[in-house]
Coordinates of C-alpha atoms in Angstrom, one line a residue:
Chain A
M680 CA -22.0 25.9 -14.7
L681 CA -20.2 24.2 -12.1
S682 CA -22.4 21.1 -10.7
K683 CA -22.8 20.0 -7.2
R684 CA -21.0 16.8 -6.5
V685 CA -22.2 13.4 -5.1
I686 CA -19.5 11.8 -3.7
A687 CA -19.4 8.0 -2.1
C688 CA -17.5 7.4 1.1
L689 CA -16.2 4.1 1.3
D690 CA -14.9 3.0 4.6
V691 CA -12.0 0.5 4.4
R692 CA -10.7 -1.8 6.9
D693 CA -8.1 -4.1 6.4
G694 CA -9.2 -4.2 2.6
H695 CA -12.7 -4.7 3.0
L696 CA -15.6 -2.3 2.9
A697 CA -17.2 -1.3 6.6
K698 CA -19.9 1.2 7.5
S699 CA -19.9 2.3 11.0
V700 CA -23.1 3.8 12.9
K701 CA -21.8 6.7 15.1
F702 CA -18.5 5.5 14.5
V703 CA -18.5 2.0 16.3
D704 CA -20.2 -1.2 15.1
T705 CA -18.3 -1.7 12.1
K706 CA -19.4 -4.4 9.7
N707 CA -17.6 -5.6 6.7
I708 CA -20.0 -5.3 3.7
G709 CA -18.0 -5.9 0.8
D710 CA -15.1 -5.3 -1.7
P711 CA -14.1 -1.9 -2.0
V712 CA -12.9 -2.2 -5.7
E713 CA -15.7 -3.9 -6.8
K714 CA -18.0 -1.2 -5.0
A715 CA -16.1 1.6 -6.8
K716 CA -16.2 0.3 -10.1
E717 CA -20.3 -0.3 -9.5
Y718 CA -20.8 3.3 -8.4
Y719 CA -18.6 4.9 -11.2
L720 CA -20.5 3.2 -13.7
G721 CA -23.6 4.4 -12.0
G722 CA -22.4 8.0 -12.7
L723 CA -21.0 8.9 -9.0
D724 CA -18.8 12.3 -9.2
E725 CA -16.1 11.5 -6.8
L726 CA -14.8 8.9 -4.1
V727 CA -13.5 8.7 -1.1
F728 CA -12.2 5.9 0.7
Y729 CA -11.3 6.1 4.5
D730 CA -9.0 3.6 5.7
I731 CA -10.1 2.7 9.2
T732 CA -7.4 -0.3 9.7
A733 CA -6.4 -0.6 13.0
S734 CA -3.2 -2.1 12.6
S735 CA -0.2 -0.5 11.1
E736 CA 1.2 -3.5 9.6
K737 CA -1.9 -3.9 7.7
R738 CA -1.9 -0.3 6.3
G739 CA 0.2 -1.5 2.7
I740 CA -3.2 -3.1 1.9
M741 CA -4.9 0.3 1.3
L742 CA -2.0 1.1 -1.0
E743 CA -3.4 -1.8 -3.1
V744 CA -6.7 -1.1 -3.0
V745 CA -6.3 2.5 -4.4
E746 CA -3.9 1.1 -7.2
A747 CA -6.6 -1.4 -8.0
V748 CA -9.4 1.4 -8.3
A749 CA -7.4 4.1 -10.1
D750 CA -6.7 1.2 -12.8
Q751 CA -10.5 1.2 -13.6
V752 CA -12.2 4.4 -12.2
F753 CA -11.9 7.5 -13.8
I754 CA -13.1 9.8 -11.4
P755 CA -11.3 11.8 -9.0
L756 CA -10.2 9.7 -6.0
S757 CA -9.5 11.0 -2.3
V758 CA -8.2 8.8 0.4
G759 CA -7.9 9.3 4.4
G760 CA -7.3 7.8 7.6
G761 CA -3.8 7.5 9.4
I762 CA -1.8 10.0 7.3
R763 CA 0.6 11.6 9.1
S764 CA 3.2 12.7 6.9
V765 CA 4.4 14.2 3.3
A766 CA 5.9 10.6 2.9
D767 CA 2.3 8.8 3.4
A768 CA 0.7 11.4 1.5
T769 CA 3.2 10.7 -1.6
D770 CA 2.5 7.1 -1.5
L771 CA -1.2 7.3 -2.0
R772 CA -0.8 10.0 -4.9
L773 CA 1.7 7.8 -6.3
A774 CA -0.9 4.6 -6.2
G775 CA -3.2 6.9 -7.7
A776 CA -5.1 8.9 -5.2
E777 CA -5.8 12.6 -6.3
K778 CA -6.9 14.0 -2.9
I779 CA -5.3 13.3 0.3
N780 CA -7.3 13.7 3.4
V781 CA -5.9 14.8 6.7
N782 CA -7.6 14.3 9.9
S783 CA -6.4 13.4 13.3
A784 CA -2.5 14.0 12.6
A785 CA -3.2 17.4 11.6
I786 CA -4.9 18.3 14.9
R787 CA -1.7 16.7 16.7
R788 CA 0.7 18.7 14.3
P789 CA -1.0 21.5 12.0
D790 CA 2.1 22.1 10.1
L791 CA 1.2 18.8 8.3
I792 CA -1.4 20.5 6.3
D793 CA 1.1 23.3 5.2
E794 CA 3.8 20.8 4.2
C795 CA 1.2 18.8 2.2
A796 CA 0.1 21.4 0.5
M797 CA 3.5 22.8 -0.5
S798 CA 4.6 19.2 -1.3
I799 CA 1.5 18.1 -3.3
G800 CA -0.4 21.4 -4.0
N801 CA -3.4 22.6 -2.1
Q802 CA -5.9 21.7 -4.4
N803 CA -5.1 17.9 -3.5
V804 CA -5.3 18.7 0.5
V805 CA -8.5 18.1 2.3
L806 CA -8.9 18.9 5.7
S807 CA -11.2 16.3 7.1
M808 CA -12.8 17.4 10.6
D809 CA -15.0 15.0 12.9
V810 CA -17.5 17.4 14.5
L811 CA -19.7 16.9 18.0
K812 CA -22.2 19.5 19.2
S813 CA -20.8 21.2 22.6
A814 CA -22.7 21.9 25.4
P815 CA -23.2 25.6 26.2
S816 CA -21.0 25.3 29.0
S817 CA -18.3 24.5 27.1
G818 CA -17.4 28.0 26.2
L819 CA -16.7 27.0 22.4
P820 CA -17.4 30.5 20.5
S821 CA -19.3 28.1 17.6
G822 CA -20.9 25.7 19.4
Y823 CA -19.0 23.1 17.8
E824 CA -15.9 21.1 19.0
I825 CA -13.2 18.8 16.7
V826 CA -12.9 15.1 17.8
I827 CA -10.3 13.2 16.7
D828 CA -9.3 9.5 16.7
G829 CA -12.4 8.6 14.8
G830 CA -14.3 10.6 17.3
R831 CA -13.0 8.8 20.7
T832 CA -11.0 11.9 21.4
R833 CA -12.3 15.4 22.4
T834 CA -9.8 18.1 21.7
E835 CA -11.6 21.4 23.1
K836 CA -11.0 23.0 19.9
D837 CA -13.5 24.9 18.2
A838 CA -14.9 23.7 14.9
L839 CA -15.1 27.0 12.9
A840 CA -11.7 28.2 14.5
W841 CA -10.1 24.9 13.0
A842 CA -11.8 25.3 9.8
L843 CA -10.2 28.7 9.3
E844 CA -7.1 28.0 10.3
G845 CA -6.8 24.8 7.8
E846 CA -8.0 27.3 4.8
K847 CA -5.3 29.5 6.1
R848 CA -2.6 26.5 6.2
G849 CA -3.2 25.7 2.8
A850 CA -6.3 23.0 2.7
G851 CA -7.8 23.4 -0.6
E852 CA -11.1 21.8 0.6
L853 CA -12.6 20.8 3.8
V854 CA -15.0 17.9 4.7
V855 CA -17.5 18.4 7.5
N856 CA -18.2 15.6 9.3
S857 CA -21.1 15.9 12.1
I858 CA -20.3 13.0 14.5
D859 CA -23.9 13.6 15.7
A860 CA -25.4 13.0 12.7
D861 CA -23.4 10.2 11.3
G862 CA -25.4 6.8 10.7
T863 CA -28.4 8.5 11.9
K864 CA -29.9 8.5 8.3
A865 CA -31.8 11.7 9.8
G866 CA -30.3 14.4 7.4
Y867 CA -26.9 16.2 7.5
E868 CA -26.2 19.2 10.4
I869 CA -27.4 22.0 8.3
C870 CA -26.4 24.5 10.9
L871 CA -22.7 23.3 11.1
T872 CA -22.5 23.0 7.2
S873 CA -23.9 26.6 6.6
M874 CA -21.7 28.3 9.3
I875 CA -18.4 26.9 7.9
S876 CA -19.3 27.2 4.4
N877 CA -20.4 30.8 4.5
S878 CA -17.2 31.3 6.6
V879 CA -14.4 29.8 4.0
R880 CA -13.7 30.4 0.2
I881 CA -12.8 26.8 -0.2
P882 CA -15.2 24.3 -0.9
V883 CA -17.0 22.4 1.7
I884 CA -18.5 18.6 1.6
A885 CA -21.0 17.8 3.8
S886 CA -20.9 14.3 5.5
G887 CA -22.8 12.2 8.4
G888 CA -26.6 11.8 8.6
A889 CA -27.5 11.3 4.6
G890 CA -30.7 9.0 4.2
T891 CA -32.5 10.4 1.5
P892 CA -32.1 12.2 -1.7
E893 CA -33.9 15.2 0.0
H894 CA -31.1 15.4 2.8
L895 CA -28.7 16.1 -0.1
S896 CA -31.1 18.3 -1.7
E897 CA -31.2 20.6 1.7
V898 CA -27.3 20.6 2.2
F899 CA -26.9 22.0 -0.9
S900 CA -29.4 24.8 -0.8
E901 CA -29.6 25.3 3.2
G902 CA -26.6 24.0 4.0
K903 CA -24.5 25.5 1.3
A904 CA -22.5 22.8 1.1
D905 CA -20.5 22.5 -2.4
A906 CA -20.6 18.5 -2.4
A907 CA -22.2 15.7 -0.3
L908 CA -20.7 12.4 1.1
V909 CA -23.4 9.5 1.2
A910 CA -22.6 6.1 2.4
S911 CA -24.9 3.8 3.7
M912 CA -28.4 4.9 1.5
L913 CA -25.8 3.8 -1.4
H914 CA -24.1 0.8 0.2
Y915 CA -27.3 -0.9 1.4
G916 CA -29.1 -0.4 -2.2
E917 CA -31.7 1.9 -0.6
Y918 CA -30.9 4.4 -3.4
T919 CA -29.1 4.2 -6.8
I920 CA -26.8 7.3 -7.4
S921 CA -29.2 8.1 -10.4
E922 CA -32.2 8.2 -8.0
I923 CA -30.4 10.7 -6.0
K924 CA -29.2 12.7 -9.0
S925 CA -32.6 12.8 -10.5
H926 CA -33.9 14.0 -7.2
L927 CA -31.6 17.0 -7.1
S928 CA -31.9 17.9 -10.7
A929 CA -35.7 18.3 -10.2
D930 CA -35.1 20.4 -6.8
G931 CA -33.2 22.6 -9.6
H932 CA -29.8 21.6 -8.4
Q933 CA -27.1 22.2 -10.9
I934 CA -25.9 18.4 -11.3
R935 CA -23.6 16.0 -13.7
V936 CA -26.2 13.6 -15.1
Chain B
M864 CA -7.1 2.4 -24.7
G865 CA -5.0 0.3 -27.5
S866 CA -2.0 2.6 -27.1
N867 CA 1.2 1.9 -24.8
A868 CA 2.0 4.5 -22.6
Y869 CA 5.0 5.1 -20.6
L870 CA 6.4 7.6 -18.0
C871 CA 9.1 10.0 -19.4
K872 CA 11.3 11.0 -16.8
D873 CA 14.4 12.3 -19.3
V874 CA 15.1 13.6 -22.6
A875 CA 16.1 10.2 -24.5
S876 CA 12.5 8.6 -23.6
L877 CA 10.6 12.0 -24.6
T878 CA 12.3 12.0 -27.9
K879 CA 11.1 8.4 -28.5
A880 CA 7.5 9.0 -28.1
Q881 CA 4.8 9.4 -31.1
R882 CA 2.5 11.4 -29.1
I883 CA 3.1 13.4 -25.7
I884 CA 0.8 13.9 -22.8
F885 CA 1.7 16.7 -20.5
P886 CA -0.2 16.7 -17.1
G887 CA 0.5 19.0 -14.1
V888 CA -0.8 20.1 -10.9
G889 CA 0.7 22.3 -8.7
A890 CA 2.5 25.6 -8.8
A891 CA 4.0 26.9 -12.5
D892 CA 7.3 28.0 -10.7
S893 CA 8.1 24.7 -9.5
A894 CA 6.9 22.9 -12.4
M895 CA 9.1 24.7 -14.7
T896 CA 12.2 24.5 -12.1
S897 CA 11.9 20.4 -12.5
L898 CA 11.2 20.4 -16.3
K899 CA 14.5 22.8 -16.8
K900 CA 16.4 20.7 -14.5
S901 CA 15.9 17.4 -16.6
G902 CA 15.9 19.3 -20.0
L903 CA 12.7 18.2 -20.7
D904 CA 11.9 21.7 -21.5
N905 CA 13.6 22.0 -24.6
A906 CA 12.7 18.5 -25.5
L907 CA 9.0 19.5 -25.4
I908 CA 9.6 22.7 -27.6
E909 CA 11.6 20.7 -30.1
A910 CA 8.8 17.7 -29.8
Y911 CA 6.1 20.5 -30.6
R912 CA 8.5 21.8 -33.3
Q913 CA 8.7 18.6 -34.9
G914 CA 4.9 18.2 -35.2
V915 CA 4.5 15.3 -32.5
P916 CA 0.9 15.6 -31.3
I917 CA 0.9 17.0 -27.7
L918 CA -1.9 17.1 -25.1
G919 CA -1.5 19.3 -22.3
I920 CA -3.7 19.0 -19.3
C921 CA -4.1 21.7 -16.6
L922 CA -0.8 23.1 -15.7
G923 CA 0.6 21.1 -18.7
M924 CA -1.3 23.5 -20.8
Q925 CA -0.9 26.8 -18.7
I926 CA 2.9 26.4 -18.7
S927 CA 3.1 26.2 -22.5
L928 CA 1.2 29.4 -22.6
S929 CA 3.8 32.6 -23.4
S930 CA 3.4 33.6 -19.9
S931 CA 2.3 33.5 -16.4
E932 CA 0.9 35.8 -14.3
E933 CA 2.1 33.0 -11.3
G934 CA 5.3 34.5 -10.4
A935 CA 7.8 35.5 -13.0
T936 CA 8.2 32.2 -14.3
V937 CA 9.5 31.5 -17.8
T938 CA 7.1 29.3 -19.6
L939 CA 7.7 27.3 -22.6
N940 CA 6.1 30.2 -25.0
M941 CA 4.3 27.3 -27.4
I942 CA 1.0 29.5 -27.7
P943 CA 0.6 33.3 -27.3
G944 CA -1.4 33.7 -24.2
S945 CA -1.1 34.2 -20.1
V946 CA -2.7 32.9 -16.9
C947 CA -5.0 34.6 -14.6
R948 CA -6.0 33.8 -11.0
F949 CA -9.7 33.7 -10.6
S950 CA -11.0 36.6 -8.2
F951 CA -14.5 37.2 -7.3
N952 CA -16.6 39.7 -5.3
K953 CA -18.8 37.2 -4.3
P954 CA -17.8 35.0 -1.1
E955 CA -20.2 32.0 -2.0
L956 CA -18.1 31.5 -5.3
K957 CA -15.4 29.5 -3.9
I958 CA -11.6 29.1 -5.7
P959 CA -10.3 26.6 -6.4
H960 CA -12.6 26.1 -9.2
M961 CA -13.6 22.3 -8.1
G962 CA -15.9 19.9 -9.6
W963 CA -17.8 18.9 -12.7
N964 CA -18.5 21.6 -15.5
T965 CA -19.4 21.6 -18.8
L966 CA -17.6 22.4 -22.0
K967 CA -18.9 24.3 -24.7
V968 CA -17.2 23.8 -28.1
L969 CA -16.6 27.1 -29.7
K970 CA -14.7 25.4 -32.8
D971 CA -14.6 22.0 -34.3
H972 CA -11.3 20.3 -33.6
P973 CA -10.4 16.6 -33.7
V974 CA -9.4 16.2 -30.4
L975 CA -12.9 17.9 -29.3
E976 CA -15.1 15.3 -31.4
N977 CA -18.5 14.5 -29.3
T978 CA -17.6 16.6 -26.4
D979 CA -19.8 19.5 -27.0
G980 CA -22.2 20.1 -24.0
E981 CA -20.1 17.1 -22.0
Y982 CA -19.2 17.9 -18.1
F983 CA -15.7 17.4 -17.4
Y984 CA -13.9 17.4 -13.9
F985 CA -11.8 20.8 -13.3
V986 CA -9.7 21.7 -10.2
H987 CA -7.5 25.1 -10.7
S988 CA -7.4 28.6 -9.3
Y989 CA -5.6 30.2 -12.6
Y990 CA -7.4 30.2 -15.9
P991 CA -5.7 30.8 -19.5
R992 CA -6.3 34.3 -21.1
L993 CA -5.1 33.7 -24.9
D994 CA -3.8 37.0 -27.0
S995 CA -5.9 35.6 -30.0
H996 CA -9.3 34.0 -30.1
V997 CA -7.9 31.9 -33.2
H998 CA -6.5 29.6 -30.5
A999 CA -9.7 29.3 -28.5
Y1000 CA -11.8 25.6 -29.0
G1001 CA -13.6 25.2 -25.8
Q1002 CA -15.4 27.6 -23.1
T1003 CA -16.6 27.0 -19.8
T1004 CA -18.2 29.3 -17.3
Y1005 CA -17.6 30.0 -13.7
E1006 CA -19.2 33.2 -13.3
T1007 CA -17.2 34.3 -15.8
D1008 CA -16.7 32.5 -19.3
F1009 CA -12.9 31.4 -19.6
I1010 CA -11.6 29.3 -22.3
S1011 CA -11.1 25.6 -21.0
A1012 CA -9.5 24.1 -24.5
L1013 CA -7.1 25.5 -26.8
G1014 CA -4.8 24.5 -29.5
Q1015 CA -2.1 25.8 -32.1
G1016 CA -1.2 23.2 -34.7
N1017 CA -0.3 19.8 -33.3
F1018 CA -0.5 21.5 -29.6
F1019 CA -3.8 20.9 -27.7
G1020 CA -4.7 21.6 -24.0
T1021 CA -7.3 21.7 -21.8
Q1022 CA -7.9 23.1 -18.5
F1023 CA -9.9 20.3 -17.1
H1024 CA -8.9 16.7 -16.4
P1025 CA -10.0 14.3 -19.1
E1026 CA -8.1 11.5 -17.1
K1027 CA -10.7 12.2 -14.3
S1028 CA -13.9 13.0 -16.4
A1029 CA -15.4 9.5 -16.6
E1030 CA -16.7 8.5 -20.0
A1031 CA -16.7 11.9 -21.7
G1032 CA -12.8 12.1 -20.6
L1033 CA -11.9 8.7 -21.9
R1034 CA -13.5 9.9 -25.4
L1035 CA -11.5 13.0 -25.5
I1036 CA -8.0 10.9 -24.7
G1037 CA -9.2 8.6 -27.5
N1038 CA -9.4 11.1 -30.0
F1039 CA -6.1 12.7 -28.7
L1040 CA -4.8 9.0 -29.4
S1041 CA -6.1 9.0 -33.0
W1042 CA -5.2 12.6 -34.1
D1043 CA -2.5 13.1 -36.5
G1044 CA -1.6 16.7 -35.2
K1045 CA -3.2 18.5 -37.9
C1046 CA -6.3 20.6 -37.6

C-alpha cells in the first residue's frame, strides 16, 4: 500500500539553514547539507529546500547546495523559492532536484505552470501556495486567500480556485501552506487541507503548524493530506523522524519504516 | 558504488558501456523522439541483442515494452507488453501514484535479491501490462495489483525509482552492478 509521506522542509538563506516564525524573524540554524544527510539516514521520505535568499547575486549558492545534497541523499528532493522560468527549473533539475516548486511567480504569470509541466513533466512540478484565512467580508468563496512574496503581498485570489487552476495547468502536486498556522506548532490547518485535498485529484502536501506527531496524524486522517511537511519540530531536535513515524504507525497510518 | 558511471549522449559512448542504466521521466512520445534523433534507440536494441545488462527505470522500462497506450508511439519492443493509465472511480485515489510503496517479489531474480517487502519510491500515471506473466518479477498494489518489476534475458525494468529509494534502492542498484545479465 502507498504510504503517507513525512517531508522535511529546510529554508535556506545564502546557503544556510533558517527557520521562520510566521515568515519573519529568520534565524540561521545550521548547514543544510549536513541536516539533509542526517534526516535521510534517520528515515525521512522526502526533502524540500526553500530558497529564501533575498539577493539575486547569491542565488547560485542554492545550486551548489542542491548538488552537494543530491550526491549523498537518495530520496526525492524538491526545491522552491524564486523560480520564475523554465530555465530556472532546468538549472535546478540538472543540479539534482527531482521536483520544482513554483509559488509567487506562478501567481504573477500562471503560464509558468504549463511551461514547466511541458518541459520537465507534470509529476515534477509542484504548485506551492501560501494561504491566509480571509475575513467573511472579503467575499472569497472558499474563505481563504492566496498570499505571495513570503506572505507579504495579498492577491485577493481564492485559494481553492487557484488550487484547481494549478491542477488544470499541469501541476503534479500541491503544497498547501497555512500562514496562519506557520510556526505556531499548534497543528496544521485541517479545514483548509481537507477542502483542497477533497477537490483535486493530485497529491496534497500539508504545510504549516506541525508541533507534535499527533498533528501529522490529524492532517492525514482528518485533513486528507497525502504528505505532511515538518520543520521546527525536527530542526530543533524536539522529535526524531523515527519517533514521528512510530507514532503514525501506531495510529494505523501506512508509513515507511 | 564501485563502478564508474558516465552519461551517454551518443551512439559511440553507448556502445562502449559494459552495462546500461536507462532511466526516464515524462512522456513516451518525446522520449522516443529524442532517442531516435540521436540514434540511441537502435543502439539500445543492439546492446540488448548482444547481452549487455540493461536496467530500465520508470519511463525507460515503459518504452522498452512492445507498445504504448500513451500516444501512438513506436517503442523499443524488447519485452512483449504495453502500458495502461491508472483510472479510478474513487476521487481519493490520487494520480500520479506518488510516494513510497512496497514491492512483493513474485519470482527470484539476481537484481531483486533482498528486496522483497521493501518500500520503493514511485511516481507515475501509467503502469506496465505484460503479455505474458513469464516476464513478471515484482508486484505492487495501488488499488489494483500491477507489475512493478519485470525482466527478460539481460533486460530488467522497474516502475519505481531505485535511485530515489534510499537503502533498498541502493541495494537493488548494487545487485544490478554485479549481475551478469543471465537469469
